[in-house]
Amino acid sequence: EHKPHPGFFARRVPFQTRSLLKSFAFSKVHSAQQKGRHMDTDTILRNFGRRVVCTQQICTRFAPRLGISRAQALGMGAAFGSGMGHAETCGCVTGALLVLGLQFGPQNEEAAATAAGRLQEQVAVFEERFLAKQHSLICKGILGADISRPEGMAVVMQKGLFAAVCAPMVAATCEILEEMLATETTQP
């Protein structure tokens, strides 16, 4: 049975779990392994503690390059937390698709048909690179638990998966996008 999306993360996750997430997010688990990345996991985890979801972090990272403000980036990514509230499409994927859409999508209705093919090529490249690092595009598949349910969130929290999986995945997604956009700017 499909229930309507009730809104952002805070309404889906019980208060006790949110408190645990906030305190856990400030830990420095796995951050030493992430040196050299464009986004460090300490910053990503701190943002998780502030309820800045994966999609928002990716969109804000690329906002200046895309000609949008940080506020616009935060707003456009806000509804995608926790796999769109259903532990479905990963926020790293939705964030990347928003970035790619702004970079390669049409600038007006007349250009939509022309831009569609190029955008789909870029989406396919991103998905291939993402799947080379992860085995799924879906939160439930990546984390092995349904974070839209309190019991699934408890499992993810207990195993420390936001630090061990999600934060490094945000950093890796930004790396993929940096490479893709750098390649694009060097092409004629």
PDB file of N, CA, C and O in Angstrom, residues 10 24 31 40 83 104 112 138 148 152 183:
ATOM      1  N   ALA A  10      12.498  14.751   9.007  1.00  0.00           N
ATOM      2  CA  ALA A  10      12.114  14.953  10.404  1.00  0.00           C
ATOM      3  C   ALA A  10      10.733  14.405  10.705  1.00  0.00           C
ATOM      4  O   ALA A  10      10.467  14.006  11.833  1.00  0.00           O
ATOM      5  N   PHE A  24      25.484  10.957  16.431  1.00  0.00           N
ATOM      6  CA  PHE A  24      26.367  10.077  15.671  1.00  0.00           C
ATOM      7  C   PHE A  24      27.041  10.826  14.535  1.00  0.00           C
ATOM      8  O   PHE A  24      28.195  10.594  14.214  1.00  0.00           O
ATOM      9  N   SER A  31      36.784   9.133   8.651  1.00  0.00           N
ATOM     10  CA  SER A  31      37.218  10.364   7.992  1.00  0.00           C
ATOM     11  C   SER A  31      38.677  10.303   7.563  1.00  0.00           C
ATOM     12  O   SER A  31      39.041  10.883   6.549  1.00  0.00           O
ATOM     13  N   ASP A  40      35.067  16.475   2.407  1.00  0.00           N
ATOM     14  CA  ASP A  40      35.525  15.565   3.455  1.00  0.00           C
ATOM     15  C   ASP A  40      34.332  15.029   4.247  1.00  0.00           C
ATOM     16  O   ASP A  40      33.311  15.693   4.390  1.00  0.00           O
ATOM     17  N   GLY A  83      15.971   8.794   0.575  1.00  0.00           N
ATOM     18  CA  GLY A  83      15.477   8.095  -0.615  1.00  0.00           C
ATOM     19  C   GLY A  83      14.093   8.563  -0.996  1.00  0.00           C
ATOM     20  O   GLY A  83      13.207   7.773  -1.238  1.00  0.00           O
ATOM     21  N   PHE A 104      23.444  20.111 -18.313  1.00  0.00           N
ATOM     22  CA  PHE A 104      23.276  19.628 -19.681  1.00  0.00           C
ATOM     23  C   PHE A 104      21.846  19.758 -20.225  1.00  0.00           C
ATOM     24  O   PHE A 104      21.613  19.481 -21.390  1.00  0.00           O
ATOM     25  N   ALA A 112      14.816  21.772 -25.942  1.00  0.00           N
ATOM     26  CA  ALA A 112      14.558  20.544 -25.175  1.00  0.00           C
ATOM     27  C   ALA A 112      14.868  19.277 -25.959  1.00  0.00           C
ATOM     28  O   ALA A 112      15.512  18.356 -25.436  1.00  0.00           O
ATOM     29  N   ILE A 138      19.390   2.467  -5.242  1.00  0.00           N
ATOM     30  CA  ILE A 138      18.285   2.537  -4.283  1.00  0.00           C
ATOM     31  C   ILE A 138      18.824   2.466  -2.852  1.00  0.00           C
ATOM     32  O   ILE A 138      19.649   1.606  -2.529  1.00  0.00           O
ATOM     33  N   SER A 148      13.062   4.403   5.842  1.00  0.00           N
ATOM     34  CA  SER A 148      11.794   5.113   5.999  1.00  0.00           C
ATOM     35  C   SER A 148      10.978   4.519   7.144  1.00  0.00           C
ATOM     36  O   SER A 148       9.965   5.077   7.535  1.00  0.00           O
ATOM     37  N   GLY A 152      14.183   0.017  10.429  1.00  0.00           N
ATOM     38  CA  GLY A 152      15.264   0.084   9.455  1.00  0.00           C
ATOM     39  C   GLY A 152      16.266   1.169   9.809  1.00  0.00           C
ATOM     40  O   GLY A 152      17.481   0.972   9.702  1.00  0.00           O
ATOM     41  N   THR A 183      35.636  17.221 -17.644  1.00  0.00           N
ATOM     42  CA  THR A 183      35.763  16.669 -18.995  1.00  0.00           C
ATOM     43  C   THR A 183      34.919  17.483 -19.961  1.00  0.00           C
ATOM     44  O   THR A 183      35.344  17.802 -21.066  1.00  0.00           O
TER      45      THR A 183
END
